[in-house]
Coordinates of C-alpha atoms in Angstrom, one line a residue:
M1 CA -56.5 -9.0 36.2
G2 CA -55.4 -9.4 32.6
T3 CA -52.9 -7.0 31.0
R4 CA -52.2 -5.9 27.4
S5 CA -49.5 -4.2 25.4
S6 CA -49.9 -0.7 24.4
A7 CA -48.7 0.5 21.0
S8 CA -48.7 4.1 22.2
S9 CA -45.8 5.7 24.1
S10 CA -48.2 7.8 26.3
P11 CA -49.9 6.4 29.4
S12 CA -53.5 5.2 29.3
H13 CA -56.0 4.5 32.1
R14 CA -59.1 2.4 33.0
E15 CA -61.1 1.4 36.2
D16 CA -61.0 -1.9 38.0
D17 CA -64.0 -3.8 39.5
H18 CA -64.0 -1.5 42.5
G19 CA -64.1 1.7 40.4
H20 CA -60.4 2.5 41.2
V21 CA -58.5 4.4 38.5
L22 CA -55.5 2.4 37.1
L23 CA -52.7 4.0 35.0
F24 CA -51.0 1.9 32.3
I25 CA -47.4 2.8 31.6
P26 CA -46.0 1.0 28.5
Q27 CA -42.4 -0.3 28.5
P28 CA -39.8 1.2 26.1
T29 CA -40.4 -0.3 22.7
Q30 CA -36.6 -0.4 22.0
C31 CA -36.0 -3.2 24.5
S32 CA -37.1 -6.8 24.1
L33 CA -38.4 -8.4 27.4
P34 CA -38.5 -12.1 28.1
S35 CA -41.4 -13.8 26.5
N36 CA -42.8 -14.9 29.9
T37 CA -43.1 -11.4 31.3
M38 CA -45.7 -8.6 30.9
T39 CA -45.0 -5.9 28.4
T40 CA -47.1 -3.4 30.5
A41 CA -47.6 -3.0 34.2
P42 CA -50.9 -1.5 35.6
T43 CA -50.0 0.8 38.5
T44 CA -52.7 2.0 40.9
I45 CA -52.6 5.8 41.2
T46 CA -51.0 6.8 44.5
A47 CA -52.8 8.5 47.4
M48 CA -50.7 11.6 46.9
N49 CA -51.8 12.0 43.3
I50 CA -55.4 11.6 44.2
K51 CA -55.0 14.2 47.0
K52 CA -53.8 16.7 44.4
K53 CA -56.9 16.1 42.2
K54 CA -59.4 16.1 45.1
L55 CA -58.0 19.3 46.8
K56 CA -60.1 21.5 44.6
L57 CA -63.3 19.6 45.6
D58 CA -62.4 19.8 49.3
T59 CA -62.0 23.6 49.1
A60 CA -65.6 23.9 47.6
N61 CA -67.3 21.5 50.0
G62 CA -65.7 22.5 53.3
K63 CA -66.1 19.9 56.0
K64 CA -67.8 17.5 53.6
G65 CA -64.5 17.5 51.7
L66 CA -62.6 16.5 54.8
A67 CA -64.9 13.5 55.3
T68 CA -64.6 12.6 51.7
R69 CA -60.8 12.7 51.9
S70 CA -60.7 10.5 55.0
G71 CA -63.1 8.0 53.5
L72 CA -61.3 8.0 50.2
H73 CA -58.0 7.3 51.9
G74 CA -59.4 4.2 53.5
V75 CA -60.8 2.9 50.3
I76 CA -57.5 3.5 48.4
L77 CA -55.5 1.8 51.2
A78 CA -57.8 -1.2 51.2
S79 CA -57.6 -1.4 47.4
L80 CA -53.8 -1.2 47.5
I81 CA -53.6 -4.1 50.0
H82 CA -56.0 -6.1 47.9
Q83 CA -54.0 -5.6 44.8
L84 CA -50.7 -6.4 46.5
R85 CA -52.1 -9.7 47.9
R86 CA -53.4 -10.8 44.5
R87 CA -50.2 -9.9 42.7
R88 CA -47.7 -11.1 45.2
I89 CA -47.0 -14.2 43.2
L90 CA -47.0 -12.3 39.9
H91 CA -44.5 -9.8 41.3
Q92 CA -42.3 -12.6 42.4
R93 CA -42.4 -14.2 38.9
H94 CA -42.4 -11.1 36.7
V95 CA -41.1 -8.0 38.4
F96 CA -37.5 -9.1 38.8
P97 CA -37.3 -10.3 35.2
I98 CA -38.7 -7.0 34.1
L99 CA -36.2 -5.1 36.2
S100 CA -33.3 -7.2 34.8
A101 CA -34.4 -6.6 31.2
L102 CA -34.8 -2.9 31.8
S103 CA -31.3 -2.7 33.4
G104 CA -29.9 -4.6 30.4
C105 CA -31.6 -2.2 27.9
L106 CA -30.3 0.8 29.9
L107 CA -26.8 -0.5 29.7
L108 CA -27.1 -1.1 25.9
L109 CA -28.6 2.4 25.4
F110 CA -25.7 3.9 27.4
A111 CA -23.1 2.1 25.4
A112 CA -24.7 3.0 22.1
S113 CA -24.9 6.7 23.1
S114 CA -21.2 6.7 23.8
L115 CA -20.3 5.4 20.3
P116 CA -20.6 7.3 17.0
V117 CA -22.8 6.2 14.2
I118 CA -20.5 5.2 11.3
Q119 CA -21.5 6.4 7.9
H120 CA -21.0 3.6 5.4
Q121 CA -19.0 4.8 2.4
S122 CA -19.5 8.4 3.4
H123 CA -17.0 11.2 3.8
F124 CA -17.6 14.8 4.9
S125 CA -15.9 17.5 6.9
F126 CA -17.0 20.0 9.4
G127 CA -15.2 22.2 11.8
N128 CA -11.7 21.0 12.2
A129 CA -12.5 17.3 11.8
V130 CA -13.0 14.9 8.9
H131 CA -15.3 11.9 9.0
V132 CA -14.2 9.1 6.7
G133 CA -16.4 6.2 5.6
S134 CA -16.1 2.7 7.0
D135 CA -17.2 -0.7 6.0
S136 CA -18.4 -1.3 9.5
D137 CA -22.0 -0.5 10.5
A138 CA -21.2 -0.1 14.2
G139 CA -18.3 0.9 16.3
T140 CA -16.7 3.6 18.3
S141 CA -16.3 7.2 17.3
F142 CA -13.4 7.6 14.8
T143 CA -13.1 11.3 14.1
V144 CA -10.1 12.2 12.0
P145 CA -8.7 15.6 12.8
A146 CA -8.1 18.0 9.9
S147 CA -4.7 19.0 11.2
G148 CA -1.8 16.6 11.5
G149 CA -1.2 17.6 15.1
S150 CA 2.0 19.0 16.6
L151 CA 5.0 16.6 16.4
S152 CA 8.5 17.2 17.6
R153 CA 10.1 16.4 14.3
D154 CA 10.2 18.0 10.8
L155 CA 8.0 16.0 8.5
W156 CA 9.8 17.1 5.4
V157 CA 13.3 15.9 6.1
S158 CA 14.9 12.7 7.1
R159 CA 16.9 12.5 10.3
L160 CA 20.7 12.4 9.9
S161 CA 20.3 12.6 6.1
K162 CA 23.1 15.2 5.9
L163 CA 25.6 12.6 7.2
Y164 CA 25.3 10.4 4.1
H165 CA 25.8 10.8 0.4
G166 CA 25.7 8.6 -2.7
C167 CA 29.0 7.2 -3.9
S168 CA 29.4 5.0 -7.0
N169 CA 32.9 5.6 -8.3
A170 CA 34.8 2.4 -9.0
S171 CA 37.6 1.2 -6.7
D172 CA 41.2 0.9 -7.8
K173 CA 40.7 -2.8 -8.1
F174 CA 37.9 -2.6 -10.6
A175 CA 39.0 -3.3 -14.1
T176 CA 38.3 -0.4 -16.4
G177 CA 39.1 0.3 -20.0
A178 CA 36.2 -1.2 -22.0
D179 CA 38.1 -1.3 -25.3
A180 CA 40.9 -3.3 -23.8
K181 CA 38.9 -5.9 -21.9
T182 CA 36.0 -6.4 -24.3
H183 CA 36.2 -9.5 -26.5
P184 CA 35.7 -8.5 -30.2
N185 CA 33.4 -11.4 -31.1
R186 CA 30.9 -11.2 -28.2
H187 CA 27.8 -9.1 -28.6
L188 CA 25.1 -9.1 -26.0
L189 CA 21.5 -8.0 -26.7
I190 CA 18.6 -7.9 -24.3
A191 CA 14.8 -7.5 -24.7
T192 CA 13.3 -5.8 -21.7
S193 CA 10.0 -6.7 -20.2
G194 CA 7.1 -4.9 -18.4
G195 CA 6.5 -1.2 -17.7
L196 CA 9.0 1.6 -17.7
N197 CA 10.5 1.0 -14.3
Q198 CA 10.8 -2.8 -14.7
Q199 CA 12.5 -2.2 -18.0
R200 CA 14.9 0.2 -16.2
T201 CA 16.0 -2.6 -13.9
G202 CA 16.7 -4.8 -17.0
I203 CA 18.8 -2.1 -18.7
T204 CA 20.8 -1.5 -15.5
D205 CA 21.5 -5.2 -15.1
A206 CA 22.3 -5.7 -18.8
V207 CA 25.3 -3.4 -18.5
V208 CA 26.6 -5.4 -15.5
A209 CA 26.0 -8.7 -17.4
A210 CA 28.0 -7.3 -20.4
Y211 CA 30.8 -6.4 -18.0
I212 CA 30.8 -9.9 -16.5
L213 CA 30.9 -11.5 -20.0
N214 CA 33.5 -9.0 -21.4
A215 CA 30.9 -8.5 -24.2
T216 CA 29.8 -5.5 -26.3
L217 CA 26.3 -4.4 -25.3
V218 CA 23.9 -3.3 -28.0
V219 CA 21.5 -0.6 -26.9
P220 CA 18.6 -2.4 -25.2
K221 CA 15.4 -3.0 -27.0
L222 CA 12.3 -1.8 -25.1
D223 CA 9.2 -3.9 -24.6
Q224 CA 6.6 -2.9 -27.2
K225 CA 4.3 -5.9 -27.0
S226 CA 3.1 -6.2 -23.4
F227 CA 0.0 -4.8 -21.7
W228 CA 0.8 -1.1 -22.3
K229 CA 1.4 -1.5 -26.1
D230 CA 3.9 1.4 -26.1
T231 CA 5.8 1.7 -29.4
S232 CA 8.5 3.9 -27.9
N233 CA 12.1 2.9 -28.5
F234 CA 15.1 3.5 -26.3
T235 CA 16.1 6.8 -27.9
E236 CA 12.5 8.2 -27.4
I237 CA 12.7 7.7 -23.6
F238 CA 16.4 8.0 -22.7
D239 CA 19.3 10.1 -23.9
V240 CA 21.2 7.4 -25.8
D241 CA 24.4 9.4 -26.3
Q242 CA 24.6 10.1 -22.5
F243 CA 24.1 6.4 -21.9
I244 CA 26.9 5.3 -24.2
S245 CA 29.4 8.0 -23.2
F246 CA 29.0 7.9 -19.4
L247 CA 29.7 4.2 -19.4
S248 CA 32.4 4.1 -22.0
K249 CA 35.1 3.3 -19.4
D250 CA 33.2 0.3 -18.1
V251 CA 31.4 -1.3 -21.0
K252 CA 31.5 -0.9 -24.7
I253 CA 28.0 0.0 -26.0
I254 CA 26.9 0.3 -29.6
K255 CA 23.6 1.2 -31.2
E256 CA 23.2 -1.7 -33.6
L257 CA 24.7 -5.1 -34.3
P258 CA 27.6 -4.9 -36.8
T259 CA 27.6 -6.7 -40.1
K260 CA 29.8 -9.7 -40.9
G261 CA 30.7 -10.2 -44.6
G262 CA 28.1 -7.7 -45.5
K263 CA 25.4 -9.5 -43.6
A264 CA 23.9 -8.5 -40.2
L265 CA 24.6 -10.9 -37.4
T266 CA 21.6 -13.0 -36.3
P267 CA 21.6 -13.3 -32.5
Y268 CA 20.8 -16.5 -30.8
T269 CA 17.8 -16.1 -28.5
M270 CA 17.7 -17.6 -25.0
R271 CA 16.4 -16.9 -21.6
I272 CA 18.3 -17.2 -18.3
P273 CA 17.0 -17.7 -14.8
R274 CA 16.1 -14.9 -12.6
K275 CA 18.7 -13.9 -9.9
C276 CA 21.5 -15.4 -12.0
N277 CA 24.9 -14.7 -10.4
P278 CA 28.2 -14.1 -12.2
K279 CA 29.1 -17.8 -12.1
C280 CA 25.7 -18.6 -13.6
Y281 CA 26.4 -16.2 -16.5
E282 CA 29.8 -17.7 -17.1
K283 CA 28.4 -21.2 -17.1
R284 CA 25.2 -20.7 -19.1
V285 CA 25.7 -17.7 -21.4
L286 CA 29.4 -17.5 -22.1
P287 CA 29.7 -20.9 -23.9
V288 CA 26.7 -19.9 -26.1
L289 CA 28.2 -16.4 -26.7
N290 CA 31.6 -17.9 -27.8
K291 CA 29.8 -20.2 -30.2
K292 CA 27.1 -17.8 -31.7
H293 CA 29.0 -14.5 -31.2
A294 CA 25.7 -12.7 -30.6
V295 CA 23.1 -13.6 -28.0
Q296 CA 19.8 -11.9 -27.1
L297 CA 18.5 -12.5 -23.6
T298 CA 14.7 -12.3 -23.6
K299 CA 12.3 -11.1 -20.9
F300 CA 15.3 -9.5 -19.2
D301 CA 13.9 -8.4 -15.8
Y302 CA 15.6 -9.3 -12.5
R303 CA 17.9 -11.7 -14.3
L304 CA 20.9 -10.7 -12.2
S305 CA 21.6 -11.7 -8.6
N306 CA 21.0 -9.3 -5.7
R307 CA 24.3 -10.4 -4.3
L308 CA 27.3 -9.0 -6.2
T309 CA 30.7 -7.5 -5.3
A310 CA 30.7 -3.9 -4.1
D311 CA 32.2 -2.8 -7.4
L312 CA 29.6 -4.5 -9.5
Q313 CA 26.9 -2.9 -7.3
K314 CA 28.5 0.5 -7.8
L315 CA 28.4 -0.1 -11.6
R316 CA 24.7 -0.7 -11.2
C317 CA 24.4 2.7 -9.5
R318 CA 26.4 4.5 -12.2
V319 CA 24.0 3.1 -14.8
N320 CA 20.8 3.7 -12.9
Y321 CA 21.5 7.1 -11.3
H322 CA 23.8 8.8 -13.8
A323 CA 23.9 7.1 -17.3
L324 CA 20.1 6.7 -17.7
K325 CA 18.8 10.2 -18.3
F326 CA 15.4 11.0 -19.8
T327 CA 15.3 12.8 -23.1
D328 CA 15.3 16.6 -23.0
S329 CA 11.6 16.9 -24.0
I330 CA 10.6 14.6 -21.1
L331 CA 12.9 16.4 -18.6
E332 CA 11.5 19.8 -19.6
M333 CA 7.9 18.8 -19.2
G334 CA 8.6 17.0 -15.9
K335 CA 10.4 20.1 -14.5
R336 CA 7.4 22.2 -15.5
L337 CA 5.1 20.0 -13.5
V338 CA 7.4 20.2 -10.5
Q339 CA 7.5 24.0 -10.7
R340 CA 3.7 24.2 -10.8
M341 CA 3.5 22.1 -7.7
R342 CA 6.0 24.4 -6.0
M343 CA 3.9 27.4 -6.9
K344 CA 1.0 25.9 -5.1
S345 CA 3.0 25.1 -1.9
K346 CA 6.5 25.2 -0.5
H347 CA 6.3 21.4 0.2
F348 CA 4.2 18.7 -1.4
I349 CA 3.7 14.9 -1.2
A350 CA 3.8 12.7 -4.3
L351 CA 1.8 9.5 -4.1
H352 CA 2.3 6.6 -6.4
L353 CA -1.1 4.9 -6.3
R354 CA -1.5 1.4 -7.8
F355 CA -5.2 0.5 -7.7
E356 CA -6.0 -0.6 -11.2
P357 CA -8.5 -3.4 -11.7
D358 CA -6.0 -5.7 -13.4
M359 CA -3.4 -5.2 -10.7
L360 CA -6.0 -5.9 -8.0
A361 CA -7.2 -9.0 -9.7
F362 CA -3.7 -10.3 -10.1
S363 CA -2.9 -9.7 -6.4
G364 CA -5.8 -11.9 -5.3
C365 CA -6.8 -9.4 -2.6
Y366 CA -10.3 -8.5 -1.4
F367 CA -11.2 -4.9 -0.6
G368 CA -14.7 -5.2 0.9
G369 CA -16.8 -4.6 -2.3
G370 CA -18.9 -7.7 -1.8
E371 CA -20.1 -10.0 -4.6
K372 CA -19.8 -7.2 -7.2
E373 CA -16.0 -6.9 -6.5
R374 CA -15.5 -10.6 -6.4
G375 CA -17.3 -11.1 -9.7
E376 CA -15.5 -8.3 -11.5
L377 CA -12.0 -9.0 -10.3
G378 CA -12.5 -12.8 -10.5
A379 CA -13.4 -12.5 -14.2
I380 CA -10.2 -10.5 -14.8
R381 CA -8.1 -13.0 -12.9
K382 CA -9.2 -15.8 -15.2
R383 CA -7.1 -14.3 -17.9
W384 CA -4.1 -15.9 -16.2
K385 CA -4.6 -19.7 -16.5
N386 CA -1.6 -20.6 -14.4
L387 CA -2.6 -18.4 -11.4
H388 CA -3.3 -20.4 -8.2
A389 CA -6.7 -20.0 -6.5
S390 CA -6.8 -16.7 -4.7
N391 CA -6.6 -16.7 -0.9
P392 CA -7.3 -13.0 0.1
E393 CA -6.8 -13.6 3.9
K394 CA -3.3 -15.1 3.3
V395 CA -2.2 -12.4 0.9
L396 CA -3.4 -9.7 3.3
R397 CA -1.7 -11.3 6.3
H398 CA 1.6 -11.4 4.4
G399 CA 1.4 -7.7 3.6
R400 CA 1.0 -8.2 -0.2
C401 CA -2.2 -6.2 -0.7
P402 CA -1.9 -2.5 -1.7
L403 CA -3.4 0.0 0.7
T404 CA -6.7 1.5 -0.5
P405 CA -6.7 5.3 -1.2
E406 CA -8.6 5.8 2.1
E407 CA -6.0 3.9 4.0
V408 CA -3.2 5.9 2.5
G409 CA -4.9 9.1 3.6
L410 CA -5.4 7.8 7.1
M411 CA -1.8 6.8 7.3
L412 CA -0.6 10.2 6.2
R413 CA -2.8 12.0 8.6
A414 CA -1.6 9.8 11.4
L415 CA 2.0 10.5 10.5
G416 CA 1.3 14.3 10.9
F417 CA 0.3 15.6 7.5
G418 CA -2.7 17.9 7.7
S419 CA -5.5 18.7 5.2
D420 CA -3.6 21.8 4.0
V421 CA -0.9 19.6 2.4
H422 CA -0.8 19.5 -1.4
L423 CA -0.9 16.0 -2.8
Y424 CA 0.3 15.0 -6.3
V425 CA -1.1 11.6 -7.3
A426 CA 0.5 9.4 -10.0
S427 CA -1.9 6.6 -10.9
G428 CA -3.6 4.8 -13.7
E429 CA -7.2 3.8 -13.8
V430 CA -8.5 3.5 -10.2
Y431 CA -10.9 0.6 -9.5
G432 CA -14.2 2.2 -8.4
G433 CA -13.3 5.6 -9.9
E434 CA -14.2 8.7 -8.0
E435 CA -16.1 6.8 -5.3
T436 CA -12.9 5.0 -4.3
L437 CA -10.9 8.3 -4.4
A438 CA -13.5 10.3 -2.4
P439 CA -12.2 9.5 1.1
L440 CA -8.6 10.4 0.1
K441 CA -9.8 13.7 -1.4
A442 CA -11.8 14.4 1.7
L443 CA -8.7 14.1 3.8
F444 CA -6.5 15.9 1.3
P445 CA -8.6 18.4 -0.7
N446 CA -5.5 19.8 -2.5
F447 CA -5.4 16.9 -4.9
H448 CA -3.4 17.1 -8.1
S449 CA -2.2 15.1 -11.0
K450 CA -0.4 15.8 -14.2
E451 CA -3.8 16.1 -16.0
T452 CA -5.0 18.8 -13.6
I453 CA -1.9 21.0 -13.6
A454 CA -1.1 20.7 -17.3
G455 CA -3.3 21.2 -20.4
K456 CA -4.1 18.6 -22.9
E457 CA -2.0 20.4 -25.6
E458 CA 1.1 20.3 -23.3
L459 CA 0.6 16.6 -22.6
A460 CA -0.2 15.7 -26.2
P461 CA 3.3 14.6 -27.2
F462 CA 3.3 12.1 -24.3
S463 CA -0.3 11.1 -23.7
S464 CA -0.4 8.3 -26.3
F465 CA 2.7 6.6 -24.8
S466 CA 2.4 5.0 -21.4
S467 CA 6.2 5.0 -20.8
R468 CA 6.5 8.7 -21.5
M469 CA 3.6 9.5 -19.2
A470 CA 5.2 7.3 -16.5
A471 CA 8.5 9.1 -17.0
L472 CA 6.7 12.4 -16.2
D473 CA 5.3 10.9 -13.0
F474 CA 8.7 9.5 -12.1
I475 CA 10.3 13.0 -12.3
V476 CA 7.6 14.6 -10.1
C477 CA 7.7 11.8 -7.6
D478 CA 11.5 12.0 -7.5
E479 CA 11.5 15.8 -6.9
S480 CA 8.8 15.7 -4.3
D481 CA 9.6 16.6 -0.7
V482 CA 7.9 13.3 0.5
F483 CA 7.2 10.3 -1.6
V484 CA 4.6 7.7 -0.5
T485 CA 3.4 4.6 -2.1
N486 CA 0.5 2.2 -1.5
N487 CA 2.4 -0.8 -3.0
N488 CA 5.8 -2.4 -3.4
G489 CA 6.0 -2.3 -7.1
N490 CA 8.9 -1.5 -9.4
M491 CA 8.4 2.3 -9.5
A492 CA 8.2 2.3 -5.7
R493 CA 11.4 0.3 -5.3
M494 CA 13.3 2.3 -7.9
L495 CA 12.3 5.6 -6.4
A496 CA 13.1 4.5 -2.9
G497 CA 16.6 3.6 -3.9
R498 CA 17.1 6.7 -5.9
R499 CA 15.9 9.0 -3.1
R500 CA 18.3 7.2 -0.7
Y501 CA 21.2 7.8 -3.1
F502 CA 20.4 11.5 -3.6
G503 CA 20.1 12.6 0.0
H504 CA 17.7 10.2 1.8
K505 CA 14.6 12.3 1.0
P506 CA 11.6 11.0 3.1
T507 CA 10.1 8.0 1.4
I508 CA 7.2 6.3 3.1
R509 CA 6.5 2.7 2.4
P510 CA 3.5 1.2 4.2
N511 CA 4.4 -1.5 6.8
A512 CA 1.5 -3.5 5.3
K513 CA 1.9 -6.6 7.5
K514 CA 1.1 -4.6 10.6
L515 CA -1.1 -1.8 9.2
Y516 CA -3.7 -4.2 7.9
R517 CA -4.7 -5.3 11.4
L518 CA -4.8 -1.7 12.5
F519 CA -7.1 -0.7 9.7
M520 CA -9.5 -3.6 10.4
T521 CA -9.9 -2.6 14.1
R522 CA -9.6 1.1 13.9
N523 CA -13.3 1.7 14.8
N524 CA -12.6 0.1 18.2
M525 CA -10.1 2.8 19.3
T526 CA -9.7 6.5 19.5
W527 CA -8.0 8.5 16.8
E528 CA -5.1 9.2 19.2
E529 CA -4.5 5.5 19.8
F530 CA -4.7 4.8 16.0
A531 CA -2.3 7.6 15.1
S532 CA 0.2 6.5 17.8
T533 CA 0.2 2.9 16.6
V534 CA 0.6 4.0 12.9
R535 CA 3.7 6.0 13.9
S536 CA 5.1 3.1 15.8
N537 CA 4.5 0.6 13.0
Q538 CA 6.1 2.9 10.4
I539 CA 9.5 3.1 12.2
G540 CA 11.9 1.7 9.7
F541 CA 9.7 2.4 6.7
M542 CA 10.2 6.2 6.3
G543 CA 13.4 6.4 4.2
E544 CA 15.8 7.1 7.1
P545 CA 19.5 6.2 6.7
N546 CA 20.3 2.6 7.6
E547 CA 16.8 1.7 8.5
V548 CA 17.2 -1.4 6.3
K549 CA 20.0 -3.9 7.0
P550 CA 22.6 -4.2 4.3
G551 CA 21.9 -6.9 1.9
R552 CA 18.2 -7.0 2.7
G553 CA 15.6 -6.4 0.0
E554 CA 16.2 -5.7 -3.7
F555 CA 19.4 -3.7 -4.4
H556 CA 17.5 -1.2 -6.5
E557 CA 15.5 -0.3 -3.4
N558 CA 18.3 -0.4 -0.9
P559 CA 21.6 0.4 -2.7
T560 CA 23.8 0.0 0.4
S561 CA 27.1 -0.3 -1.5
C562 CA 26.5 3.1 -3.0
I563 CA 25.8 5.0 0.3
C564 CA 28.8 6.5 2.1
E565 CA 29.1 8.2 5.4
K566 CA 30.4 11.7 5.5
S567 CA 31.5 11.5 9.1
K568 CA 31.8 8.1 10.7
E569 CA 31.6 9.6 14.2
K570 CA 28.4 11.4 13.7
A571 CA 26.9 8.7 11.5
G572 CA 27.0 6.4 14.5
E573 CA 23.5 7.7 15.4
V574 CA 21.7 5.3 13.1
L575 CA 18.8 2.9 13.5
I576 CA 20.9 -0.2 13.1
P577 CA 23.9 -1.0 15.4
R578 CA 27.3 -0.2 13.8
N579 CA 28.5 -3.8 13.9
Q580 CA 25.8 -4.6 11.3
T581 CA 26.9 -1.8 8.9
N582 CA 30.6 -1.7 9.0
N583 CA 32.0 -4.4 6.7
L584 CA 29.8 -4.0 3.6
D585 CA 32.3 -6.0 1.5
S586 CA 31.5 -9.0 3.6
I587 CA 27.8 -8.5 2.9
N588 CA 28.3 -8.1 -0.8
K589 CA 30.7 -11.0 -1.3
D590 CA 32.7 -11.7 -4.4
S591 CA 30.8 -14.1 -6.5
S592 CA 33.8 -16.5 -6.2
D593 CA 33.0 -16.7 -2.4
V594 CA 29.3 -17.3 -2.7
T595 CA 28.3 -20.2 -0.6
E596 CA 26.3 -23.2 -1.8
E597 CA 23.3 -22.0 0.2
Q598 CA 23.4 -18.5 -1.5
L599 CA 23.9 -20.2 -4.9
N600 CA 20.8 -22.3 -4.4
E601 CA 18.8 -19.2 -3.4
D602 CA 20.0 -17.2 -6.3
E603 CA 19.1 -20.0 -8.7
Q604 CA 15.8 -21.0 -7.1
E605 CA 13.9 -19.8 -10.2
Q606 CA 15.9 -21.6 -12.8
S607 CA 12.8 -23.5 -13.8
D608 CA 12.0 -20.3 -15.7
M609 CA 14.4 -21.3 -18.4
D610 CA 12.8 -21.2 -21.8
Y611 CA 14.9 -21.8 -24.9
P612 CA 12.8 -21.8 -28.1
N613 CA 15.2 -24.0 -30.0
G614 CA 15.2 -26.8 -27.3
T615 CA 18.4 -28.3 -26.1
L616 CA 21.6 -26.5 -27.1
T617 CA 24.8 -28.6 -27.5
T618 CA 28.4 -27.5 -27.9
S619 CA 30.7 -28.7 -30.6
D620 CA 31.9 -31.5 -28.3
G621 CA 28.3 -32.7 -27.8
N622 CA 27.9 -31.6 -24.2
H623 CA 24.3 -30.4 -23.3
L624 CA 24.2 -26.9 -22.0
V625 CA 20.6 -26.0 -21.4
K626 CA 17.2 -27.3 -22.2
R627 CA 13.8 -26.0 -22.8
E628 CA 11.5 -25.7 -19.8
Q629 CA 8.1 -24.3 -19.0
P630 CA 7.6 -20.6 -19.8
E631 CA 7.0 -18.2 -16.9
L632 CA 3.8 -16.8 -15.6
E633 CA 3.3 -13.5 -17.3
E634 CA 3.4 -10.7 -14.7
E635 CA 3.3 -7.6 -16.9
L636 CA 0.1 -6.3 -15.5
F637 CA 1.5 -6.4 -12.0
S638 CA 4.7 -4.6 -13.0
D639 CA 5.3 -1.0 -13.6

């Protein structure tokens, strides 16, 4: 007997050649059966079902009904035997495949019913849970709780922070008395580079460079030509009188170059390698300074070695944490913003969010936006002709991609911060706008920025100047109870070091090398598993004392030489064994004891040398330096 597929989900019936009623039950349309099997199976109605239908007739017809039932039983039994004989082979060939297919479908349906449907790029909250969008179209249930959970530790303080304090006073061996040690015919000028915080590193290192060269430092010139086009000068950002007076015992600082014979000195312009150590300055800059009497070092960012003596490192700290103070107008507005955040909540988090289109393009990372993202960021990336071809997987694997706003929110929730926490966000233009920020705002609805807690009139004196606006964000982030960043840029590093120096306030830096794998596979685990793994991965990235080994990382981020123990006995409870933290002087070696290996590492970027006047020779004809290829511009990636 032939069969056919039924499009309907309800049973249908027909009669066979003997007049028997056959019931057709279609298979579930969700499952695909093997092509060599039937999609429907006719089933002869059972004797029990016919009994139920015929009982009414039997009651009316009496004995005739009994005879009818007996005869009918025989007919049905014969029909069943007949059908079984004819379909024995068909059953052997088709029934078992059908059963196997049905079993497989049931297993798939069971698995699907146990997993949540993931909403692509959606975010909403209900009850005490928050659902955040995902790029995956299938996966397990990933329900983010609205609360941070109950943890045994205080989220708003660092462990053992009371056992340490910042210390930057010079030792007895450090030569002071700027007037006595400064050579009268040596004047050092620098031209800073990049955003506010990158320029801050340059100013700090310029003071140390002037000390090394026994030169008078002219108040640094700020970068007014790079991406931000900020016309502010030093005195409009920093208190210049505080800068000069606080450092008067260490370095002589003047506001302008003096005149000679009624004429202003014309400085000789040159550039030095990055990570140049004291010997490098003495070898490369000092001969030029003795000959020209005034030298300006251009693009002065990270031009001083990370490895210096403890006293030179402490001088760095005195400059960065005490001498460099914002102007009164910036400080007053910054404190006003902090007070308004305190009025909203006893504690608050400050997030420095770098997710501008230019920064993302420069990084070479990919964030799942498909061809639209590749096209837009790829077009921006072409502005830098010397950039190598992007390799998003490699950059991500090395932890060099900034976290997305959604990933930052998930990390904070996993660390224990609930949806009631107030979040101050310091950021520029966010790629993707509100759509990109939406998941973060869903996780933390109390979302603030300087533009939302201050009026336009209040911000008017600052809003046209990127460095002044950045200074306001710097103040709020510095004063926050917890500071978190999605990147490892200049502001993140400068604030991390500053917060260590002033009491080890919690500072969360993402462990991007490990977190990226977790974010990619989060839909294959429960929230509890995800949160536990985040907390484990973030050990050593929370701003705790001694979580970074001395000498590791940039000094501005980890100013080990400027952190002292209040009680050596109690301070033994640290994350790093004591034998790795005791002899800091051996870590920060005197430049005269720097090994050849360290010298090579410090000078690995000496190909950055770029002297506009070509080769410079001394009076005896010896070549000092020569022109080389200019550096790759990185202003858009700096802050």
